[in-house]
Coordinates of N, CA and C in Angstrom, one line a residue:
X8 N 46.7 49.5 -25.6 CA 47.5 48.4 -26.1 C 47.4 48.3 -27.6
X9 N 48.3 47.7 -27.9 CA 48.6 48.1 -29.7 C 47.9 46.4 -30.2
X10 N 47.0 45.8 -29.7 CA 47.0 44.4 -30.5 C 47.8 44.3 -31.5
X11 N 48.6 43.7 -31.3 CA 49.4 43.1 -32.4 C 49.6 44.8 -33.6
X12 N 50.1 45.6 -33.0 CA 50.4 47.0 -33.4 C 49.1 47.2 -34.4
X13 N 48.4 46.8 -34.6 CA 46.8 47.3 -35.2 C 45.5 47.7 -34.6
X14 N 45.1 48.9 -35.2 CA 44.3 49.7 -34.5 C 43.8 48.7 -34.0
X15 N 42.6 48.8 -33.0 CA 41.4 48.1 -33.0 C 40.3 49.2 -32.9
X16 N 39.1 48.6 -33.4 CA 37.7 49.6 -33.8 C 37.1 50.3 -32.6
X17 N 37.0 51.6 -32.8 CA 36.7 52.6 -32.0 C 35.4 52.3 -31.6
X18 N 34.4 51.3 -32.4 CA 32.6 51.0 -32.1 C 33.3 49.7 -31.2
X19 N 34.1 49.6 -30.5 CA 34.5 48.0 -29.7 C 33.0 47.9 -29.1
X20 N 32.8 47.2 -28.5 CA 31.8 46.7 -28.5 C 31.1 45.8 -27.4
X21 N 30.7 45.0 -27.1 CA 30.6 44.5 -25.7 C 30.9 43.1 -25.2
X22 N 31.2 42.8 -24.3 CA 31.2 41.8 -23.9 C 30.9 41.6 -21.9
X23 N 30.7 40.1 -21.9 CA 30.0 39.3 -20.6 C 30.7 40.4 -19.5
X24 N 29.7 40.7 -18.5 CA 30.1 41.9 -17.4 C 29.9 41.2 -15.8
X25 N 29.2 41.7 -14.9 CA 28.7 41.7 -14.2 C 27.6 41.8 -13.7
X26 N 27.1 41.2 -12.7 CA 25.3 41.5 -12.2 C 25.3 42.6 -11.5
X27 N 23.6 43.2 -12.0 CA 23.2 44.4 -11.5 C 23.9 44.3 -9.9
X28 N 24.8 44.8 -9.4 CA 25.3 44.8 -7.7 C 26.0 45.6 -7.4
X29 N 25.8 46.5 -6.6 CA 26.5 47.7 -6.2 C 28.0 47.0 -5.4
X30 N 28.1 45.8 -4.9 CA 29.2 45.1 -4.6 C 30.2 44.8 -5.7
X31 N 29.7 44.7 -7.2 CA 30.4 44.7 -8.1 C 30.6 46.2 -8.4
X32 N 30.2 46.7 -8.2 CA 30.4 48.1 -8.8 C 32.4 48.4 -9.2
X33 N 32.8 48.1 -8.5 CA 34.3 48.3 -8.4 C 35.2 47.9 -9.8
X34 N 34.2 46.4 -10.2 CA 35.0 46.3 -11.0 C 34.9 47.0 -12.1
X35 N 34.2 47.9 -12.4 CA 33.9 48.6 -13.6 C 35.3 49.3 -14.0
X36 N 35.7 49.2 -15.1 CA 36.7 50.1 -15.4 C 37.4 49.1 -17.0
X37 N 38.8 49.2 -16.7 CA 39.3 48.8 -18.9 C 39.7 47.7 -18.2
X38 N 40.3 46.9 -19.0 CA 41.2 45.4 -18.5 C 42.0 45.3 -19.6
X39 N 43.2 44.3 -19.4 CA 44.0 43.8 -20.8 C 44.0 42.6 -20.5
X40 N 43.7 41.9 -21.0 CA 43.7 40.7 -21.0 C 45.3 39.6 -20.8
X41 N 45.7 39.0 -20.1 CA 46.9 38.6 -19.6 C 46.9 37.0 -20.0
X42 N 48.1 37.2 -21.7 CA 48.3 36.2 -22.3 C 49.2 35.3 -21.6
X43 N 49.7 35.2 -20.6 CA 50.2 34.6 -20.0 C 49.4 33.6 -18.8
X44 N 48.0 33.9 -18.6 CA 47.6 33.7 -17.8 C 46.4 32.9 -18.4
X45 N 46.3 32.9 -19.8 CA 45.0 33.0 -20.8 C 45.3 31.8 -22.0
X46 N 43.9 31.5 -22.1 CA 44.1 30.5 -23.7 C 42.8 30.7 -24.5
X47 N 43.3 30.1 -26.0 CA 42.3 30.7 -26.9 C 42.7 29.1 -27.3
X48 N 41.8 28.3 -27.7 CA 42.3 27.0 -28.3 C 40.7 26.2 -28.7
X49 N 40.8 24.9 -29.3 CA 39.6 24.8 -30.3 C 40.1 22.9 -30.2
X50 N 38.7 22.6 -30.4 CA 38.6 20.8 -30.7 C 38.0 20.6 -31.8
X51 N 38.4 19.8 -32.6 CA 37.6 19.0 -34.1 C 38.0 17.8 -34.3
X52 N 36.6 17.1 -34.7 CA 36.9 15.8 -34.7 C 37.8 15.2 -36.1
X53 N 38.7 14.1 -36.0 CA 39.6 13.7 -36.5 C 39.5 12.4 -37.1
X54 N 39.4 12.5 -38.7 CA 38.8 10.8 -39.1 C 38.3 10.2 -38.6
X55 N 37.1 11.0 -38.1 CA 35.8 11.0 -37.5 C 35.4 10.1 -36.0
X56 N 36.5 9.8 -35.5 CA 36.6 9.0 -34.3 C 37.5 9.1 -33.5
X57 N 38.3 10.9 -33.2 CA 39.1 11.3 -32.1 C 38.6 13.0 -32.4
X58 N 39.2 13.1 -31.5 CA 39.8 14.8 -31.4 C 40.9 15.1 -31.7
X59 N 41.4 16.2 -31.9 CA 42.2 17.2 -32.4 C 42.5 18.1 -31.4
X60 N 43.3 18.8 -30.4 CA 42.9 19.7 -29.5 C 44.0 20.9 -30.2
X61 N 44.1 22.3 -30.0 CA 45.0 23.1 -30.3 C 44.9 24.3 -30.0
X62 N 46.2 25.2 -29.6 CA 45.5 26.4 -29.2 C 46.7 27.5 -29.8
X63 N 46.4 28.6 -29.5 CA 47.1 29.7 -30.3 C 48.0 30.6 -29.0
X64 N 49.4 30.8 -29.5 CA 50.0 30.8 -28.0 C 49.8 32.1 -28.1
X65 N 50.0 32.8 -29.0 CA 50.1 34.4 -29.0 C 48.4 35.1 -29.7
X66 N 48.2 35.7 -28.2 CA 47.1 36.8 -28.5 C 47.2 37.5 -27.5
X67 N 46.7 39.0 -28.2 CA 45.8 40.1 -27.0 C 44.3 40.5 -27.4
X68 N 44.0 41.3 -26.1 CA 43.0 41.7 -25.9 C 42.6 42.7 -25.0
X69 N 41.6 43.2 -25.0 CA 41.1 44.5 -24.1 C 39.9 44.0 -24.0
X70 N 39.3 44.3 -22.6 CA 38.1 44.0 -21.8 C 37.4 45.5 -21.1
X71 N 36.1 46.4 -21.6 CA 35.7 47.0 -20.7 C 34.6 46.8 -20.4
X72 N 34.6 46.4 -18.9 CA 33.8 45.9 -18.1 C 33.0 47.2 -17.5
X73 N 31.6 47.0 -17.4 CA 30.4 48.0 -16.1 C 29.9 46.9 -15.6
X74 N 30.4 47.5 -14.0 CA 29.6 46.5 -13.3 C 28.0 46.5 -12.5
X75 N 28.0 47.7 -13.3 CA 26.4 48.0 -13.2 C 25.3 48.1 -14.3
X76 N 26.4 47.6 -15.3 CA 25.3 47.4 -16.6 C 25.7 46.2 -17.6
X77 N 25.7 45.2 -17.8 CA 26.7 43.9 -18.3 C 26.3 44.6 -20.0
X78 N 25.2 45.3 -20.1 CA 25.4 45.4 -21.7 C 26.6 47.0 -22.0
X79 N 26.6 47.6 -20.9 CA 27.9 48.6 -21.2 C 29.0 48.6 -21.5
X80 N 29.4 47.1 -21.5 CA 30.8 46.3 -21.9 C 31.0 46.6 -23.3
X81 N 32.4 45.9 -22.9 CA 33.3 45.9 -24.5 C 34.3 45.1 -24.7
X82 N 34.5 43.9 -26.0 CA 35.7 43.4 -26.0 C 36.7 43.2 -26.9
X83 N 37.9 43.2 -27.6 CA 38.2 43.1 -28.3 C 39.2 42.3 -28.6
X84 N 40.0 41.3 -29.0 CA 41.1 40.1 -29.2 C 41.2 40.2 -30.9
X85 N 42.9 39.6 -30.9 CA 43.3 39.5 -31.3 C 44.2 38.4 -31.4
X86 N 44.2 37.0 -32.3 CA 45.1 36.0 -31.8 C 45.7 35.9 -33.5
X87 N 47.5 35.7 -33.1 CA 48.3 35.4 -33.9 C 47.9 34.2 -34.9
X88 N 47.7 34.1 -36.1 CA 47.2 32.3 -36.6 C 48.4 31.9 -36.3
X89 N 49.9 32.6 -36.5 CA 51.5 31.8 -37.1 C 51.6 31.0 -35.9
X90 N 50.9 31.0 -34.5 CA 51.1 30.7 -33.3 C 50.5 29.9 -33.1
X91 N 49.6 28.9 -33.8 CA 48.9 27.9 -33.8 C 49.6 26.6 -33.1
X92 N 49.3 25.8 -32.5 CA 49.9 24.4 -31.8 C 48.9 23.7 -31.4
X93 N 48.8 22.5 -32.4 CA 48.3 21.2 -32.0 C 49.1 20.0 -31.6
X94 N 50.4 20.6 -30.9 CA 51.6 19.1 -30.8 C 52.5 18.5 -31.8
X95 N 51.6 19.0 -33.4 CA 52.9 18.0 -34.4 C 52.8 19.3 -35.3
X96 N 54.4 19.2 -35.4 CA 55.3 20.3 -36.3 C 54.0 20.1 -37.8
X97 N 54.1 19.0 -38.1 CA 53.7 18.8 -39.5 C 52.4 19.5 -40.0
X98 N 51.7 19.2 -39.0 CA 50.0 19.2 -38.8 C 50.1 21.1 -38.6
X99 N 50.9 21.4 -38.1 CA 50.2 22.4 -37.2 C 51.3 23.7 -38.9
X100 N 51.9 23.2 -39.2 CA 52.3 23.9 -40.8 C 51.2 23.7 -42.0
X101 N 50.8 22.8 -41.6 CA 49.6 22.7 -42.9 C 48.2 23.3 -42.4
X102 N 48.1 23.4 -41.0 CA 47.1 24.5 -40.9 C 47.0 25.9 -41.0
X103 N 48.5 26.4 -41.0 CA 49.1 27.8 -41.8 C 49.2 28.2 -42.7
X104 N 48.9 27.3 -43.8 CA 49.0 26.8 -45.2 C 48.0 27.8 -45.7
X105 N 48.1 27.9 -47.3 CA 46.7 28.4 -47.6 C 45.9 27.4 -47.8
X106 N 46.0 26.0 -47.6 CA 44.9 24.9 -47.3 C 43.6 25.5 -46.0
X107 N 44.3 25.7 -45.2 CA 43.6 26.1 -44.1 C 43.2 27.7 -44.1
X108 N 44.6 28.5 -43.0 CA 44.1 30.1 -42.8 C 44.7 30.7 -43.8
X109 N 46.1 30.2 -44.0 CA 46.7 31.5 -44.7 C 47.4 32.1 -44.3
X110 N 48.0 31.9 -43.2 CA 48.7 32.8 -41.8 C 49.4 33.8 -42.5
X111 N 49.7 33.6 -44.1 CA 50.9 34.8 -44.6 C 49.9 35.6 -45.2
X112 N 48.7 35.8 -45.5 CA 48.0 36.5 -46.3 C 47.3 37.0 -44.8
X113 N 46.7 36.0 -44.1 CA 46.1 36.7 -43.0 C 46.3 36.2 -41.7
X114 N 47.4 37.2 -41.2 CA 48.1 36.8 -40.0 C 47.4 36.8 -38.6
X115 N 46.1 37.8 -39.3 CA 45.2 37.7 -37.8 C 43.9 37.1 -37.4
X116 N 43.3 36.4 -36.4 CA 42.1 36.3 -36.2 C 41.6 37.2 -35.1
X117 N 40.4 37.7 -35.5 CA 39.8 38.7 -34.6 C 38.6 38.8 -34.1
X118 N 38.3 38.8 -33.0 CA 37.0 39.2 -32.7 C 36.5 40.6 -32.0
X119 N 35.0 41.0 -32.4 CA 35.1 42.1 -31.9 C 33.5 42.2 -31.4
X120 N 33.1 42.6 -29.9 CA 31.8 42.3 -29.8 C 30.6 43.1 -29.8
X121 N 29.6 43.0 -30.1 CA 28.5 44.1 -30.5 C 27.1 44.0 -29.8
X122 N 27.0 42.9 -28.7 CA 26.3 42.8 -27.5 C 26.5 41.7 -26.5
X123 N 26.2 42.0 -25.6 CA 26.1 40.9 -24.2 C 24.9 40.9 -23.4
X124 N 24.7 39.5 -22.8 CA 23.7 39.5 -22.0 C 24.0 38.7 -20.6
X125 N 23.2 38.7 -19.6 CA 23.2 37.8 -18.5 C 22.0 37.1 -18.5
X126 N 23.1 35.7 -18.5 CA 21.4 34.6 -18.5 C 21.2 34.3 -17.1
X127 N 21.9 34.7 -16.2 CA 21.1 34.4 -14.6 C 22.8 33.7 -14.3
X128 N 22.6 34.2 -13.0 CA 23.8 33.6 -12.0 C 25.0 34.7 -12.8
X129 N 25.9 33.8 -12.8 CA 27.3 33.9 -13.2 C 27.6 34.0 -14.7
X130 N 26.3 33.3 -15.3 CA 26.7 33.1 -16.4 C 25.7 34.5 -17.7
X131 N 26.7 34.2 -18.4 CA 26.5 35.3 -19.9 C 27.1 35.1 -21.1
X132 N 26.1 36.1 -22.1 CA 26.4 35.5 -23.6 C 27.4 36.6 -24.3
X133 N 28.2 37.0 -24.7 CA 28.7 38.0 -25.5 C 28.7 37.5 -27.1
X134 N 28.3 38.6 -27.7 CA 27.6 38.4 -29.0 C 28.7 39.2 -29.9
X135 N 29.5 38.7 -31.5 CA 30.1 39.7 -32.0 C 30.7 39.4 -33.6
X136 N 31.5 40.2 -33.6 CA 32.0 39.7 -35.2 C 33.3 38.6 -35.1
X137 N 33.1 37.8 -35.6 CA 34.3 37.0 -35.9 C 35.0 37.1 -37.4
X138 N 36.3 37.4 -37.3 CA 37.1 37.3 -38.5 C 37.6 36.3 -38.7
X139 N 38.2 35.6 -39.7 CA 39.2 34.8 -39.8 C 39.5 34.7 -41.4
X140 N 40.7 35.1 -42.0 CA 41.3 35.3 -42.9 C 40.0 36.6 -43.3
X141 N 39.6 36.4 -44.7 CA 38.5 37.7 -45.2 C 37.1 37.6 -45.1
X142 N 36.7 36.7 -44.1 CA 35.4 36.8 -43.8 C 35.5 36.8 -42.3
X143 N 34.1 38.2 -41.9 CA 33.3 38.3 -41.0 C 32.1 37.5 -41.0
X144 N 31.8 36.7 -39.8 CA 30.4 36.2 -39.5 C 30.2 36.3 -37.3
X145 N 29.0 36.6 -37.7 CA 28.6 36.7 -36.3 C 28.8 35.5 -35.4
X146 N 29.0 35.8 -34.0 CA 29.1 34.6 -33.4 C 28.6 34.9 -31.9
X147 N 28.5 33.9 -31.5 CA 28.2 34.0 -29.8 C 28.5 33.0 -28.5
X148 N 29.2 33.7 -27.7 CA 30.3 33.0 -26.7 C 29.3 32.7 -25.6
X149 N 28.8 31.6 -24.9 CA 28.3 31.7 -23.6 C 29.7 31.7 -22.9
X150 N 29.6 32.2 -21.9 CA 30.8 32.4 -20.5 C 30.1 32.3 -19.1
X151 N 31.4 32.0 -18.1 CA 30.5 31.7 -17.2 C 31.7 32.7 -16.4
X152 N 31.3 34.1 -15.9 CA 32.3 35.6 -14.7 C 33.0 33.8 -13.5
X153 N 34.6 33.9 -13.7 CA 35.2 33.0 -12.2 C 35.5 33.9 -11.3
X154 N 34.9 35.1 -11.2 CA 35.3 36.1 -10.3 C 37.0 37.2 -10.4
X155 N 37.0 37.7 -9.2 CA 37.9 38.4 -8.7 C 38.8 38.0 -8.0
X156 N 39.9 38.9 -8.1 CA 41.1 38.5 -6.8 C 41.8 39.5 -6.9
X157 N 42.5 40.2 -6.5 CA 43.8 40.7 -6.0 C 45.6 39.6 -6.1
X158 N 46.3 39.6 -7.2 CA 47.6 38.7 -7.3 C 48.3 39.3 -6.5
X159 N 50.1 38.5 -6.8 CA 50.8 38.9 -5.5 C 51.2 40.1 -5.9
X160 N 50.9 41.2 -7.0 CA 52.0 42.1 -8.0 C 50.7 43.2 -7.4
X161 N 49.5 42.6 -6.4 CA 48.4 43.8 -6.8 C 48.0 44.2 -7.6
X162 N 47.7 43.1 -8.7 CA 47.3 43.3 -9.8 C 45.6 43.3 -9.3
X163 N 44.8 43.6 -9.8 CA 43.3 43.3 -9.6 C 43.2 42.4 -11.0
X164 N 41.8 41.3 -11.2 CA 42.3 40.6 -12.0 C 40.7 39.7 -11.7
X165 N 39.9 39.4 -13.0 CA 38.9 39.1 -13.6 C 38.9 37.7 -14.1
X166 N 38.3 36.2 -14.1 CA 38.2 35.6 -14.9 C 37.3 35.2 -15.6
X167 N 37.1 34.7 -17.0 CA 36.0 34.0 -17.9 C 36.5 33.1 -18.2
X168 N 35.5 32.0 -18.0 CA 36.1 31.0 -19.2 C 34.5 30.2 -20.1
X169 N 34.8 30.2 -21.5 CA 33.4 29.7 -22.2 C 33.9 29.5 -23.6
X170 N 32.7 28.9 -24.0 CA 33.1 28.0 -25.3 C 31.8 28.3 -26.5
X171 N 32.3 28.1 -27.7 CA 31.3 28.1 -28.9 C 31.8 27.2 -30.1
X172 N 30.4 27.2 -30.5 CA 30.6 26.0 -31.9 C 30.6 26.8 -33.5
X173 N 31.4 26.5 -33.9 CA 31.1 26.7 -35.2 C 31.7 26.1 -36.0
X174 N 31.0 26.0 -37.9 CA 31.2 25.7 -39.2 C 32.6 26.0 -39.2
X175 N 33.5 25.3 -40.1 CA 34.7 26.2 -40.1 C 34.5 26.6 -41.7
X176 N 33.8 26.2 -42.4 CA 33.3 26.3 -43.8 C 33.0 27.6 -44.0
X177 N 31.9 27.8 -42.9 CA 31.5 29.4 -42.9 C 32.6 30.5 -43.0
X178 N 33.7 30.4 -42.7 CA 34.6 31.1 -42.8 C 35.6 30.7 -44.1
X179 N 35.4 29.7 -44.7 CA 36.2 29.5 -46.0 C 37.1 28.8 -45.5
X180 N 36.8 27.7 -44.5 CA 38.1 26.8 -44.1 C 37.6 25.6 -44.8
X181 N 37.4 25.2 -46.0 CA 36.7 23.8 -46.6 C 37.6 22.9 -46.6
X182 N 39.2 22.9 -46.8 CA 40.1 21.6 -47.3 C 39.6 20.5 -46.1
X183 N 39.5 19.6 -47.2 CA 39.3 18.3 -46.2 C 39.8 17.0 -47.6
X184 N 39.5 15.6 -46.5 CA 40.1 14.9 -47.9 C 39.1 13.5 -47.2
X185 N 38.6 12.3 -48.3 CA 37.5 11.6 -47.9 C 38.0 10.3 -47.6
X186 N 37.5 9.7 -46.6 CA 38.6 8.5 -45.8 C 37.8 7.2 -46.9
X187 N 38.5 6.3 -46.5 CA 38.2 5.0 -47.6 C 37.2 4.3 -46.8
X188 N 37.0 4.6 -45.3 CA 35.7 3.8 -44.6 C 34.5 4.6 -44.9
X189 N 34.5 6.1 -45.4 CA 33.6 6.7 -45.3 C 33.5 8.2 -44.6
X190 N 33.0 9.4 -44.9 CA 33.4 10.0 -44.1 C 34.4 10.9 -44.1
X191 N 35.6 12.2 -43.8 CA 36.0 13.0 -43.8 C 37.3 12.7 -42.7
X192 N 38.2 13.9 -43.4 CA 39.3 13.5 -42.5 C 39.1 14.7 -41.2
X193 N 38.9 15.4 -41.5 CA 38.3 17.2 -40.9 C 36.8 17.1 -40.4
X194 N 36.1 17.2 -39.5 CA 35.1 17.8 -39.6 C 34.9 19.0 -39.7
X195 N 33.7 19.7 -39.9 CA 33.2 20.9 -40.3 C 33.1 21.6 -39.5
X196 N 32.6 20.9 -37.9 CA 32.5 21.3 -36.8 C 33.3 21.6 -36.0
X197 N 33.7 23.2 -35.3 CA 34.9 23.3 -34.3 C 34.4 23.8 -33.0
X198 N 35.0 23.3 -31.9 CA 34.4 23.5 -30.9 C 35.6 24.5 -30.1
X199 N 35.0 26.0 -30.1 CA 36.6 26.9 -29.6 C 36.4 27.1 -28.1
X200 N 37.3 26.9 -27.3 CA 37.7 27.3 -25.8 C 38.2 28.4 -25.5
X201 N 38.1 29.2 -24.7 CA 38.4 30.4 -24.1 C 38.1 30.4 -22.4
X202 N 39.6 30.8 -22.1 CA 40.1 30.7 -20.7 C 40.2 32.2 -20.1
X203 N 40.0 32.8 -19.8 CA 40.3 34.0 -20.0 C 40.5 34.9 -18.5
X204 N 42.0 35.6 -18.1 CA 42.7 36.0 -17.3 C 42.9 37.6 -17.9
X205 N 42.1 39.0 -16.7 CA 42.6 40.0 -17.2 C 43.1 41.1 -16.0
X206 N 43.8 41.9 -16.4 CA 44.2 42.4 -15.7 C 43.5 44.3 -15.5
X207 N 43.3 44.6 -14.5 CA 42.1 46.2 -14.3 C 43.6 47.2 -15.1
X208 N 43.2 47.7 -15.6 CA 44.3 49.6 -16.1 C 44.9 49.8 -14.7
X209 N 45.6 50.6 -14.6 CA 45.8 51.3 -13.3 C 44.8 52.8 -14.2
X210 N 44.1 53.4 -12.7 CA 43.5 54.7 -13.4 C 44.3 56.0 -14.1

């Protein structure tokens, strides 16, 4: 798959798999991740006494999964910024702005992962690089495996869904502006969601 017609890195890297289980064994193999079926979206608080919710309609990704070793994984995404949607035309242009990303300088946000673990049960951490506009910083997704199915197309098909916090500062997202009761219009703090629907390669 072409993410957004740009390579992606040949060291891809890992991501949340399966438990040691010869019953999982099957699932082992590539995935693409199915934007149709998938969300990438984030919450920040709003003049410090609501939320913000928003999510990015256009992204890909590749998933390779072992289901006999959760650190043999690999993940890689790619989400459009121009695709951003928080509900108001207004808001959601000034976050494309170079106030915010930059969407014309840097049209992509990326992640790319460099370990995983299983904390017990279902659940696991995938560890990796985050981009956004020209900085890289590390990050880490807890997820919790929603299993397996078979669709009506015979697709075979994987779910995750998990969440992380981060600075948006750390990345060079600082504009903010200071309210007259006190306090910030932006916080600093973003809390990102990930829903995540993939689909197995055919061999």
């Amino acid at each position: 798959m072409g993410l957004f017609n740009r390579k992606s890195s040949e060291s891809a890297v890992t991501t949340a798999t399966l438990p040691v289980d010869p019953a999982l064994a099957a699932l082992t193999g590539d995935y693409t991740i199915d934007p149709a079926h998938s969300s990438i979206g984030f919450t920040v608080r709003h003049a410090m006494v609501t939320n913000v919710r928003g999510s990015f309609a256009e992204h890909e990704g590749v998933l390779k999964l072992d289901g006999a070793d959760p650190a043999g994984s690999a993940a890689s995404i790619d989400v459009r910024i121009a695709s951003i949607d928080t509900g108001i035309a207004d808001r959601d242009g000034h976050l494309r702005s170079a106030d915010f990303f930059d969407a014309e300088q840097f049209p992509l946000m990326s992640f790319r992962s460099t370990a995983a673990e299983q904390l017990g049960g279902d659940l696991y951490r995938i560890t990796g690089d985050l981009t956004i506009k020209d900085v890289t910083k590390p990050l880490s997704i807890d997820l919790e495996f929603n299993g397996t199915a078979t669709d009506v197309y015979g697709n075979e098909r994987v779910g995750f869904e998990g969440s992380a916090e981060i600075l948006r500062s750390a990345w060079g997202l600082t504009w903010n502006a200071a309210l007259e009761t006190g306090g910030v219009m932006v916080s600093d703090k973003v809390k990102l969601n990930f829903d995540i629907s993939a689909i197995k390669n055919a061999a």
